[in-house]
mmCIF file of C-alpha atoms in Angstrom:
data_model
loop_
_atom_site.group_PDB
_atom_site.id
_atom_site.type_symbol
_atom_site.label_atom_id
_atom_site.label_comp_id
_atom_site.label_asym_id
_atom_site.label_seq_id
_atom_site.Cartn_x
_atom_site.Cartn_y
_atom_site.Cartn_z
ATOM 1 C CA UNK A 1428 -133.993 93.476 -167.939
ATOM 2 C CA UNK A 1429 -132.547 93.111 -171.447
ATOM 3 C CA UNK A 1430 -132.207 96.922 -171.581
ATOM 4 C CA UNK A 1431 -130.536 97.230 -168.205
ATOM 5 C CA UNK A 1432 -128.173 94.308 -168.916
ATOM 6 C CA UNK A 1433 -127.597 94.250 -172.651
ATOM 7 C CA UNK A 1434 -124.872 91.566 -172.371
ATOM 8 C CA UNK A 1435 -126.996 89.184 -170.289
ATOM 9 C CA UNK A 1436 -127.834 86.891 -173.224
ATOM 10 C CA UNK A 1437 -124.180 86.697 -174.208
ATOM 11 C CA UNK A 1438 -123.259 85.841 -170.607
ATOM 12 C CA UNK A 1439 -125.757 82.984 -170.460
ATOM 13 C CA UNK A 1440 -124.590 81.712 -173.841
ATOM 14 C CA UNK A 1441 -120.969 81.610 -172.697
ATOM 15 C CA UNK A 1442 -121.896 80.014 -169.383
ATOM 16 C CA UNK A 1443 -123.893 77.267 -171.048
ATOM 17 C CA UNK A 1444 -121.309 76.636 -173.780
ATOM 18 C CA UNK A 1445 -120.306 72.991 -173.924
ATOM 19 C CA UNK A 1446 -116.954 72.240 -172.344
ATOM 20 C CA UNK A 1447 -114.329 71.198 -174.856
ATOM 21 C CA UNK A 1448 -113.303 67.605 -174.302
ATOM 22 C CA UNK A 1449 -109.542 67.102 -174.073
ATOM 23 C CA UNK A 1450 -108.147 63.644 -174.698
ATOM 24 C CA UNK A 1451 -104.653 62.279 -174.135
ATOM 25 C CA UNK A 1452 -102.789 59.584 -175.989
ATOM 26 C CA UNK A 1453 -99.167 58.632 -175.571
ATOM 27 C CA UNK A 1454 -96.653 56.504 -177.385
ATOM 28 C CA UNK A 1455 -93.038 56.017 -178.377
ATOM 29 C CA UNK A 1456 -93.799 56.956 -182.010
ATOM 30 C CA UNK A 1457 -90.514 55.435 -183.122
ATOM 31 C CA UNK A 1458 -90.294 54.927 -186.899
ATOM 32 C CA UNK A 1459 -93.621 56.725 -187.070
ATOM 33 C CA UNK A 1460 -96.015 55.308 -189.658
ATOM 34 C CA UNK A 1461 -99.596 55.647 -190.877
ATOM 35 C CA UNK A 1462 -100.754 53.291 -188.108
ATOM 36 C CA UNK A 1463 -99.622 55.823 -185.508
ATOM 37 C CA UNK A 1464 -101.301 58.581 -187.517
ATOM 38 C CA UNK A 1465 -104.553 56.637 -187.735
ATOM 39 C CA UNK A 1466 -104.498 55.984 -183.987
ATOM 40 C CA UNK A 1467 -104.167 59.693 -183.298
ATOM 41 C CA UNK A 1468 -106.903 60.457 -185.840
ATOM 42 C CA UNK A 1469 -109.231 58.110 -183.971
ATOM 43 C CA UNK A 1470 -108.217 59.601 -180.629
ATOM 44 C CA UNK A 1471 -108.975 63.130 -181.861
ATOM 45 C CA UNK A 1472 -112.447 61.959 -182.932
ATOM 46 C CA UNK A 1473 -113.200 61.086 -179.285
ATOM 47 C CA UNK A 1474 -112.730 64.682 -178.164
ATOM 48 C CA UNK A 1475 -112.205 68.257 -179.273
ATOM 49 C CA UNK A 1476 -108.524 68.681 -178.455
ATOM 50 C CA UNK A 1477 -105.824 66.031 -178.655
ATOM 51 C CA UNK A 1478 -102.801 66.143 -176.357
ATOM 52 C CA UNK A 1479 -100.055 63.647 -177.204
ATOM 53 C CA UNK A 1480 -97.366 62.405 -174.843
ATOM 54 C CA UNK A 1481 -94.089 61.341 -176.436
ATOM 55 C CA UNK A 1482 -92.312 58.786 -174.239
ATOM 56 C CA UNK A 1483 -88.745 59.648 -173.239
ATOM 57 C CA UNK A 1484 -85.700 57.838 -174.620
ATOM 58 C CA UNK A 1485 -84.866 56.513 -171.152
ATOM 59 C CA UNK A 1486 -88.332 55.039 -170.649
ATOM 60 C CA UNK A 1487 -88.267 53.386 -174.071
ATOM 61 C CA UNK A 1488 -84.871 51.820 -173.354
ATOM 62 C CA UNK A 1489 -86.130 50.481 -170.004
ATOM 63 C CA UNK A 1490 -89.341 49.002 -171.411
ATOM 64 C CA UNK A 1491 -88.728 48.163 -175.074
ATOM 65 C CA UNK A 1492 -85.091 48.609 -176.005
ATOM 66 C CA UNK A 1493 -83.254 51.483 -177.742
ATOM 67 C CA UNK A 1494 -85.316 53.771 -179.997
ATOM 68 C CA UNK A 1495 -84.218 54.350 -183.581
ATOM 69 C CA UNK A 1496 -85.230 58.014 -183.656
ATOM 70 C CA UNK A 1497 -84.174 60.718 -181.220
ATOM 71 C CA UNK A 1498 -86.668 62.558 -179.033
ATOM 72 C CA UNK A 1499 -86.398 65.657 -181.240
ATOM 73 C CA UNK A 1500 -87.115 63.618 -184.368
ATOM 74 C CA UNK A 1501 -90.112 61.930 -182.756
ATOM 75 C CA UNK A 1502 -91.441 65.279 -181.515
ATOM 76 C CA UNK A 1503 -91.169 66.733 -185.026
ATOM 77 C CA UNK A 1504 -93.139 63.813 -186.469
ATOM 78 C CA UNK A 1505 -95.912 63.960 -183.863
ATOM 79 C CA UNK A 1506 -96.195 67.763 -183.987
ATOM 80 C CA UNK A 1507 -96.453 67.558 -187.765
ATOM 81 C CA UNK A 1508 -99.665 65.523 -187.682
ATOM 82 C CA UNK A 1509 -102.854 67.362 -188.594
ATOM 83 C CA UNK A 1510 -104.867 65.955 -185.674
ATOM 84 C CA UNK A 1511 -102.448 66.886 -182.874
ATOM 85 C CA UNK A 1512 -103.120 70.039 -180.833
ATOM 86 C CA UNK A 1513 -100.497 69.806 -178.073
ATOM 87 C CA UNK A 1514 -97.459 67.658 -177.338
ATOM 88 C CA UNK A 1515 -95.982 66.665 -173.971
ATOM 89 C CA UNK A 1516 -92.321 65.623 -174.365
ATOM 90 C CA UNK A 1517 -90.634 63.021 -172.146
ATOM 91 C CA UNK A 1518 -93.874 61.386 -171.038
ATOM 92 C CA UNK A 1519 -93.612 58.262 -168.842
ATOM 93 C CA UNK A 1520 -94.248 54.837 -170.347
ATOM 94 C CA UNK A 1521 -96.540 53.891 -167.481
ATOM 95 C CA UNK A 1522 -99.573 55.986 -166.524
ATOM 96 C CA UNK A 1523 -98.732 56.307 -162.828
ATOM 97 C CA UNK A 1524 -101.142 57.832 -160.332
ATOM 98 C CA UNK A 1525 -98.971 60.931 -160.038
ATOM 99 C CA UNK A 1526 -98.773 61.465 -163.807
ATOM 100 C CA UNK A 1527 -102.468 60.700 -164.249
ATOM 101 C CA UNK A 1528 -103.369 63.383 -161.700
ATOM 102 C CA UNK A 1529 -101.078 65.817 -163.500
ATOM 103 C CA UNK A 1530 -102.903 65.083 -166.747
ATOM 104 C CA UNK A 1531 -106.277 65.713 -165.113
ATOM 105 C CA UNK A 1532 -105.326 68.833 -163.135
ATOM 106 C CA UNK A 1533 -102.557 70.562 -165.098
ATOM 107 C CA UNK A 1534 -103.521 69.598 -168.646
ATOM 108 C CA UNK A 1535 -107.305 69.355 -168.080
ATOM 109 C CA UNK A 1536 -107.466 65.924 -169.678
ATOM 110 C CA UNK A 1537 -110.867 64.240 -169.666
ATOM 111 C CA UNK A 1538 -109.955 60.836 -171.101
ATOM 112 C CA UNK A 1539 -106.852 58.752 -171.684
ATOM 113 C CA UNK A 1540 -106.827 56.813 -174.973
ATOM 114 C CA UNK A 1541 -105.069 53.656 -176.134
ATOM 115 C CA UNK A 1542 -105.498 50.989 -178.798
ATOM 116 C CA UNK A 1543 -107.127 47.580 -178.369
ATOM 117 C CA UNK A 1544 -103.696 45.916 -178.362
ATOM 118 C CA UNK A 1545 -102.348 45.316 -174.833
ATOM 119 C CA UNK A 1546 -99.631 47.604 -173.469
ATOM 120 C CA UNK A 1547 -97.820 45.658 -170.760
ATOM 121 C CA UNK A 1548 -95.066 46.729 -168.388
ATOM 122 C CA UNK A 1549 -92.005 44.497 -167.859
ATOM 123 C CA UNK A 1550 -93.749 42.909 -164.848
ATOM 124 C CA UNK A 1551 -96.730 41.949 -167.029
ATOM 125 C CA UNK A 1552 -99.188 44.509 -165.621
ATOM 126 C CA UNK A 1553 -101.378 46.821 -167.711
ATOM 127 C CA UNK A 1554 -99.799 50.266 -168.256
ATOM 128 C CA UNK A 1555 -103.296 51.827 -168.327
ATOM 129 C CA UNK A 1556 -104.813 50.000 -165.347
ATOM 130 C CA UNK A 1557 -105.234 53.155 -163.233
ATOM 131 C CA UNK A 1558 -106.986 55.119 -165.979
ATOM 132 C CA UNK A 1559 -109.384 52.209 -166.466
ATOM 133 C CA UNK A 1560 -109.997 51.973 -162.731
ATOM 134 C CA UNK A 1561 -111.136 55.619 -162.442
ATOM 135 C CA UNK A 1562 -113.342 55.383 -165.551
ATOM 136 C CA UNK A 1563 -111.308 57.846 -167.623
ATOM 137 C CA UNK A 1564 -110.087 55.406 -170.271
ATOM 138 C CA UNK A 1565 -111.293 54.997 -173.857
ATOM 139 C CA UNK A 1566 -110.170 52.491 -176.450
ATOM 140 C CA UNK A 1567 -109.573 52.784 -180.179
ATOM 141 C CA UNK A 1568 -108.950 50.207 -182.883
ATOM 142 C CA UNK A 1569 -105.404 49.250 -183.811
ATOM 143 C CA UNK A 1570 -104.552 49.810 -187.477
ATOM 144 C CA UNK A 1571 -103.975 46.502 -189.206
ATOM 145 C CA UNK A 1572 -100.935 45.560 -191.230
ATOM 146 C CA UNK A 1573 -98.184 47.756 -189.816
ATOM 147 C CA UNK A 1574 -96.057 48.288 -186.731
ATOM 148 C CA UNK A 1575 -92.641 49.683 -185.918
ATOM 149 C CA UNK A 1576 -91.531 46.081 -185.325
ATOM 150 C CA UNK A 1577 -92.634 45.171 -188.843
ATOM 151 C CA UNK A 1578 -90.769 48.130 -190.352
ATOM 152 C CA UNK A 1579 -87.562 47.243 -188.486
ATOM 153 C CA UNK A 1580 -87.979 43.730 -189.880
ATOM 154 C CA UNK A 1581 -88.287 45.076 -193.413
ATOM 155 C CA UNK A 1582 -85.047 47.037 -192.967
ATOM 156 C CA UNK A 1583 -83.190 44.088 -191.430
ATOM 157 C CA UNK A 1584 -84.226 41.964 -194.402
ATOM 158 C CA UNK A 1585 -82.302 44.384 -196.647
ATOM 159 C CA UNK A 1586 -78.923 43.967 -194.984
ATOM 160 C CA UNK A 1587 -76.137 43.493 -197.497
ATOM 161 C CA UNK A 1588 -72.993 44.433 -195.647
ATOM 162 C CA UNK A 1589 -73.173 45.437 -191.998
ATOM 163 C CA UNK A 1590 -69.637 46.826 -191.922
ATOM 164 C CA UNK A 1591 -70.226 49.180 -194.838
ATOM 165 C CA UNK A 1592 -73.821 49.964 -193.782
ATOM 166 C CA UNK A 1593 -75.136 49.092 -197.228
ATOM 167 C CA UNK A 1594 -78.528 47.794 -198.225
ATOM 168 C CA UNK A 1595 -78.956 45.198 -200.929
ATOM 169 C CA UNK A 1596 -81.369 45.066 -203.817
ATOM 170 C CA UNK A 1597 -82.240 41.443 -203.044
ATOM 171 C CA UNK A 1598 -82.433 39.848 -199.551
ATOM 172 C CA UNK A 1599 -79.618 37.359 -199.032
ATOM 173 C CA UNK A 1600 -77.801 35.513 -196.249
ATOM 174 C CA UNK A 1601 -74.727 37.735 -195.926
ATOM 175 C CA UNK A 1602 -72.038 37.391 -193.281
ATOM 176 C CA UNK A 1603 -71.559 40.093 -190.718
ATOM 177 C CA UNK A 1604 -67.898 40.868 -191.306
ATOM 178 C CA UNK A 1605 -67.656 42.276 -187.790
ATOM 179 C CA UNK A 1606 -68.261 38.979 -186.002
ATOM 180 C CA UNK A 1607 -68.688 36.322 -188.723
ATOM 181 C CA UNK A 1608 -72.298 35.821 -187.712
ATOM 182 C CA UNK A 1609 -74.568 34.958 -190.616
ATOM 183 C CA UNK A 1610 -77.954 36.582 -190.940
ATOM 184 C CA UNK A 1611 -79.986 33.794 -192.444
ATOM 185 C CA UNK A 1612 -82.540 34.154 -195.190
ATOM 186 C CA UNK A 1613 -85.244 32.914 -192.846
ATOM 187 C CA UNK A 1614 -84.372 35.648 -190.366
ATOM 188 C CA UNK A 1615 -84.015 38.281 -193.008
ATOM 189 C CA UNK A 1616 -87.130 37.616 -195.001
ATOM 190 C CA UNK A 1617 -89.271 36.637 -192.036
ATOM 191 C CA UNK A 1618 -92.457 37.420 -193.911
ATOM 192 C CA UNK A 1619 -91.763 41.153 -193.746
ATOM 193 C CA UNK A 1620 -94.134 42.054 -196.528
ATOM 194 C CA UNK A 1621 -96.779 44.730 -196.116
ATOM 195 C CA UNK A 1622 -100.099 43.309 -194.925
ATOM 196 C CA UNK A 1623 -101.889 46.638 -195.199
ATOM 197 C CA UNK A 1624 -105.254 46.451 -196.958
ATOM 198 C CA UNK A 1625 -105.932 49.932 -198.352
ATOM 199 C CA UNK A 1626 -109.505 51.153 -198.658
ATOM 200 C CA UNK A 1627 -111.010 54.268 -200.212
ATOM 201 C CA UNK A 1628 -112.564 55.086 -196.834
ATOM 202 C CA UNK A 1629 -109.157 55.276 -195.156
ATOM 203 C CA UNK A 1630 -107.861 57.662 -197.816
ATOM 204 C CA UNK A 1631 -110.947 59.866 -197.335
ATOM 205 C CA UNK A 1632 -110.387 59.864 -193.553
ATOM 206 C CA UNK A 1633 -106.852 61.172 -194.047
ATOM 207 C CA UNK A 1634 -107.658 63.629 -196.831
ATOM 208 C CA UNK A 1635 -108.487 67.316 -196.317
ATOM 209 C CA UNK A 1636 -111.194 66.992 -198.941
ATOM 210 C CA UNK A 1637 -110.559 70.479 -200.327
ATOM 211 C CA UNK A 1638 -108.972 71.671 -203.541
ATOM 212 C CA UNK A 1639 -107.108 74.907 -204.205
ATOM 213 C CA UNK A 1640 -108.988 78.141 -204.793
ATOM 214 C CA UNK A 1641 -108.991 79.745 -208.252
ATOM 215 C CA UNK A 1642 -106.250 82.196 -207.256
ATOM 216 C CA UNK A 1643 -104.259 79.878 -204.997
ATOM 217 C CA UNK A 1644 -100.506 79.642 -205.373
ATOM 218 C CA UNK A 1645 -99.992 75.882 -205.778
ATOM 219 C CA UNK A 1646 -96.574 74.572 -204.751
ATOM 220 C CA UNK A 1647 -95.514 71.121 -205.966
ATOM 221 C CA UNK A 1648 -92.908 68.864 -204.404
ATOM 222 C CA UNK A 1649 -92.333 65.197 -205.214
ATOM 223 C CA UNK A 1650 -90.381 62.198 -203.994
ATOM 224 C CA UNK A 1651 -90.594 58.673 -202.614
ATOM 225 C CA UNK A 1652 -91.289 59.776 -199.019
ATOM 226 C CA UNK A 1653 -90.282 56.303 -197.926
ATOM 227 C CA UNK A 1654 -90.117 55.618 -194.182
ATOM 228 C CA UNK A 1655 -91.635 59.049 -193.426
ATOM 229 C CA UNK A 1656 -89.267 60.943 -191.127
ATOM 230 C CA UNK A 1657 -88.589 64.335 -189.521
ATOM 231 C CA UNK A 1658 -86.688 65.519 -192.594
ATOM 232 C CA UNK A 1659 -89.815 65.004 -194.679
ATOM 233 C CA UNK A 1660 -91.917 66.995 -192.197
ATOM 234 C CA UNK A 1661 -89.515 69.937 -192.213
ATOM 235 C CA UNK A 1662 -89.124 70.129 -196.002
ATOM 236 C CA UNK A 1663 -92.923 69.944 -196.443
ATOM 237 C CA UNK A 1664 -93.317 72.749 -193.908
ATOM 238 C CA UNK A 1665 -90.813 74.887 -195.830
ATOM 239 C CA UNK A 1666 -92.537 74.127 -199.126
ATOM 240 C CA UNK A 1667 -95.979 75.058 -197.757
ATOM 241 C CA UNK A 1668 -94.661 78.460 -196.672
ATOM 242 C CA UNK A 1669 -93.988 79.318 -200.324
ATOM 243 C CA UNK A 1670 -97.650 79.183 -201.342
ATOM 244 C CA UNK A 1671 -101.279 78.642 -200.347
ATOM 245 C CA UNK A 1672 -101.722 75.012 -201.394
ATOM 246 C CA UNK A 1673 -99.152 72.214 -201.165
ATOM 247 C CA UNK A 1674 -99.462 69.396 -203.691
ATOM 248 C CA UNK A 1675 -97.186 66.412 -203.094
ATOM 249 C CA UNK A 1676 -96.310 63.875 -205.771
ATOM 250 C CA UNK A 1677 -95.540 60.409 -204.411
ATOM 251 C CA UNK A 1678 -93.591 58.150 -206.757
ATOM 252 C CA UNK A 1679 -95.051 54.768 -207.673
ATOM 253 C CA UNK A 1680 -93.393 51.658 -206.224
ATOM 254 C CA UNK A 1681 -91.864 50.654 -209.563
ATOM 255 C CA UNK A 1682 -90.344 54.124 -209.962
ATOM 256 C CA UNK A 1683 -88.673 53.923 -206.556
ATOM 257 C CA UNK A 1684 -87.454 50.395 -207.298
ATOM 258 C CA UNK A 1685 -85.948 51.500 -210.608
ATOM 259 C CA UNK A 1686 -84.130 54.343 -208.875
ATOM 260 C CA UNK A 1687 -82.950 52.596 -205.714
ATOM 261 C CA UNK A 1688 -83.137 48.819 -206.196
ATOM 262 C CA UNK A 1689 -85.700 46.046 -205.969
ATOM 263 C CA UNK A 1690 -85.881 46.023 -202.146
ATOM 264 C CA UNK A 1691 -87.256 49.543 -202.210
ATOM 265 C CA UNK A 1692 -89.488 51.180 -201.303
ATOM 266 C CA UNK A 1693 -89.627 49.858 -197.728
ATOM 267 C CA UNK A 1694 -93.212 51.136 -197.507
ATOM 268 C CA UNK A 1695 -95.560 50.611 -200.439
ATOM 269 C CA UNK A 1696 -97.340 53.388 -202.317
ATOM 270 C CA UNK A 1697 -100.542 53.377 -200.268
ATOM 271 C CA UNK A 1698 -98.617 53.309 -196.984
ATOM 272 C CA UNK A 1699 -96.457 56.224 -198.097
ATOM 273 C CA UNK A 1700 -99.473 58.165 -199.357
ATOM 274 C CA UNK A 1701 -101.253 57.962 -196.002
ATOM 275 C CA UNK A 1702 -98.137 59.059 -194.109
ATOM 276 C CA UNK A 1703 -97.816 62.145 -196.323
ATOM 277 C CA UNK A 1704 -101.554 62.918 -196.196
ATOM 278 C CA UNK A 1705 -101.419 62.865 -192.395
ATOM 279 C CA UNK A 1706 -98.938 65.750 -192.372
ATOM 280 C CA UNK A 1707 -100.553 69.055 -191.430
ATOM 281 C CA UNK A 1708 -98.689 70.975 -194.162
ATOM 282 C CA UNK A 1709 -99.982 68.820 -197.034
ATOM 283 C CA UNK A 1710 -103.187 69.714 -198.882
ATOM 284 C CA UNK A 1711 -103.275 67.050 -201.586
ATOM 285 C CA UNK A 1712 -101.211 64.177 -202.983
ATOM 286 C CA UNK A 1713 -100.776 62.598 -206.387
ATOM 287 C CA UNK A 1714 -100.698 58.858 -205.742
ATOM 288 C CA UNK A 1715 -98.170 57.372 -208.130
ATOM 289 C CA UNK A 1716 -96.741 60.601 -209.539
ATOM 290 C CA UNK A 1717 -94.419 60.358 -212.543
ATOM 291 C CA UNK A 1718 -90.723 61.023 -212.084
ATOM 292 C CA UNK A 1719 -90.717 63.773 -214.694
ATOM 293 C CA UNK A 1720 -92.707 66.963 -214.103
ATOM 294 C CA UNK A 1721 -94.395 67.643 -217.434
ATOM 295 C CA UNK A 1722 -96.049 70.704 -218.925
ATOM 296 C CA UNK A 1723 -99.357 68.844 -218.865
ATOM 297 C CA UNK A 1724 -99.018 68.225 -215.109
ATOM 298 C CA UNK A 1725 -98.251 71.869 -214.465
ATOM 299 C CA UNK A 1726 -101.307 72.949 -216.442
ATOM 300 C CA UNK A 1727 -103.640 70.287 -215.020
ATOM 301 C CA UNK A 1728 -102.891 71.158 -211.395
ATOM 302 C CA UNK A 1729 -102.287 74.888 -211.979
ATOM 303 C CA UNK A 1730 -98.848 74.609 -210.402
ATOM 304 C CA UNK A 1731 -97.161 77.938 -209.681
ATOM 305 C CA UNK A 1732 -93.889 76.642 -208.250
ATOM 306 C CA UNK A 1733 -91.999 73.333 -208.284
ATOM 307 C CA UNK A 1734 -89.510 72.773 -205.467
ATOM 308 C CA UNK A 1735 -86.944 70.130 -204.554
ATOM 309 C CA UNK A 1736 -84.878 69.740 -201.383
ATOM 310 C CA UNK A 1737 -81.094 69.925 -201.232
ATOM 311 C CA UNK A 1738 -80.953 66.677 -199.235
ATOM 312 C CA UNK A 1739 -82.190 63.596 -201.093
ATOM 313 C CA UNK A 1740 -81.389 59.930 -201.632
ATOM 314 C CA UNK A 1741 -78.744 59.108 -204.196
ATOM 315 C CA UNK A 1742 -80.323 57.963 -207.449
ATOM 316 C CA UNK A 1743 -77.419 56.434 -209.400
ATOM 317 C CA UNK A 1744 -79.668 55.122 -212.162
ATOM 318 C CA UNK A 1745 -80.353 58.675 -213.321
ATOM 319 C CA UNK A 1746 -76.632 59.331 -213.940
ATOM 320 C CA UNK A 1747 -77.428 62.860 -215.029
ATOM 321 C CA UNK A 1748 -79.119 61.593 -218.184
ATOM 322 C CA UNK A 1749 -82.616 62.659 -217.168
ATOM 323 C CA UNK A 1750 -83.526 65.904 -215.448
ATOM 324 C CA UNK A 1751 -87.039 65.401 -214.006
ATOM 325 C CA UNK A 1752 -87.368 69.165 -213.530
ATOM 326 C CA UNK A 1753 -86.259 70.324 -216.990
ATOM 327 C CA UNK A 1754 -89.712 71.674 -217.895
ATOM 328 C CA UNK A 1755 -90.356 73.758 -214.741
ATOM 329 C CA UNK A 1756 -86.758 75.043 -214.992
ATOM 330 C CA UNK A 1757 -87.364 76.176 -218.581
ATOM 331 C CA UNK A 1758 -90.540 77.932 -217.429
ATOM 332 C CA UNK A 1759 -88.743 79.715 -214.584
ATOM 333 C CA UNK A 1760 -90.899 78.137 -211.879
ATOM 334 C CA UNK A 1761 -88.374 75.783 -210.265
ATOM 335 C CA UNK A 1762 -86.647 76.405 -206.944
ATOM 336 C CA UNK A 1763 -84.154 74.417 -204.884
ATOM 337 C CA UNK A 1764 -85.233 74.416 -201.258
ATOM 338 C CA UNK A 1765 -82.671 74.188 -198.467
ATOM 339 C CA UNK A 1766 -83.448 71.025 -196.527
ATOM 340 C CA UNK A 1767 -83.723 71.889 -192.804
ATOM 341 C CA UNK A 1768 -82.461 68.431 -191.780
ATOM 342 C CA UNK A 1769 -79.922 66.058 -193.317
ATOM 343 C CA UNK A 1770 -81.971 62.931 -192.598
ATOM 344 C CA UNK A 1771 -82.729 60.374 -195.313
ATOM 345 C CA UNK A 1772 -84.466 57.003 -195.376
ATOM 346 C CA UNK A 1773 -81.088 55.336 -195.848
ATOM 347 C CA UNK A 1774 -79.490 57.173 -192.914
ATOM 348 C CA UNK A 1775 -82.260 55.918 -190.621
ATOM 349 C CA UNK A 1776 -81.933 52.381 -191.975
ATOM 350 C CA UNK A 1777 -78.200 52.519 -191.263
ATOM 351 C CA UNK A 1778 -78.901 53.207 -187.583
ATOM 352 C CA UNK A 1779 -80.741 49.901 -187.396
ATOM 353 C CA UNK A 1780 -78.130 48.042 -189.421
ATOM 354 C CA UNK A 1781 -75.348 49.382 -187.186
ATOM 355 C CA UNK A 1782 -77.094 47.813 -184.184
ATOM 356 C CA UNK A 1783 -78.676 44.910 -186.044
ATOM 357 C CA UNK A 1784 -78.076 42.305 -183.322
ATOM 358 C CA UNK A 1785 -79.935 44.370 -180.718
ATOM 359 C CA UNK A 1786 -82.853 44.921 -183.084
ATOM 360 C CA UNK A 1787 -82.962 41.278 -184.185
ATOM 361 C CA UNK A 1788 -83.343 40.179 -180.549
ATOM 362 C CA UNK A 1789 -85.872 42.917 -179.781
ATOM 363 C CA UNK A 1790 -87.883 42.121 -182.885
ATOM 364 C CA UNK A 1791 -87.988 38.387 -182.116
ATOM 365 C CA UNK A 1792 -89.581 39.146 -178.752
ATOM 366 C CA UNK A 1793 -91.988 41.768 -180.093
ATOM 367 C CA UNK A 1794 -93.015 39.650 -183.079
ATOM 368 C CA UNK A 1795 -94.019 36.878 -180.661
ATOM 369 C CA UNK A 1796 -96.229 39.371 -178.798
ATOM 370 C CA UNK A 1797 -97.790 40.577 -182.047
ATOM 371 C CA UNK A 1798 -98.546 37.022 -183.168
ATOM 372 C CA UNK A 1799 -100.259 36.416 -179.843
ATOM 373 C CA UNK A 1800 -102.316 39.589 -180.273
ATOM 374 C CA UNK A 1801 -103.453 38.612 -183.770
ATOM 375 C CA UNK A 1802 -104.306 35.093 -182.587
ATOM 376 C CA UNK A 1803 -106.519 36.418 -179.783
ATOM 377 C CA UNK A 1804 -107.871 39.623 -181.309
ATOM 378 C CA UNK A 1805 -111.569 40.303 -181.651
ATOM 379 C CA UNK A 1806 -113.474 42.577 -183.986
ATOM 380 C CA UNK A 1807 -113.580 46.241 -182.902
ATOM 381 C CA UNK A 1808 -116.144 48.287 -184.798
ATOM 382 C CA UNK A 1809 -114.954 51.877 -184.339
ATOM 383 C CA UNK A 1810 -112.070 53.135 -186.458
#
């Protein structure tokens, strides 16, 4: 038999090969942060292929209020995550029977995933009730210490002058010159301080765990990478295309504060590091990189090219007195990289400030829900 049918063993091997498990997770992914990334990392661990649904703008408005980021920006962020295999744009907020059947039949989804925090529709019902009913639902652990609501709160606490869309260096009760409504210190501060508890295990979970090869072309790019956005994803993608290994330097909190004011960064160093590590184009990060790229750094990390984007936050404290890239420029290994998008952390913050009343009301409601969740939450072992 083996002689007559030489491919018989191969046929049986293919036939008996284990089916790849496809899992689905959806979300708004507005102001995407390391908590979103960690949720998708956990979801991917429950299967072989992760399909992510990005909820449409219209559905977000109907169920939660206006999103800060556009659909295209949210798609760029989700697609840029290392654990994501496919993306479904304009997904519904509620897992209806029709959409659930589409997931099972058209996208070959085996399980639908969500966190241990409740996801309720406006009428109070569970958005994932149908998936649970048919036994195709799996749960992951919510990442502690961060949420889009919390980040919006951090930005609102920085309001200096709504009319001029400026952020202050110290939170204060400033008057909205558009309607003479005061944003009080209690509203502004609101306890919007990071509650994230970083662990070495979490960093390992996000890390690739591999260094560059002996002949790798190492590209270095640095920055604050505060409030990780689509512009960051695109510039990191462009940087990675210039070499084999992308090393990203993330400025320490005190460096960002010195450059931009004491209310910055909005996200602390460990939060920013995880967001960058989650990006599929990043191989390694320097946590707390110095502002100036030195000869010693270039030698230590075997850097072949140092790049910087054309779009960046204004850093008035530099005033042209210090050129952080003087050394790589003198060595002929510096390159300005055209930024694919003109998005900055400040430009995103201004969107929230411009509609601060809407976001204050939305946040008050969502913060109440989050407090209720934390009051009732129970330990979940898997993460």
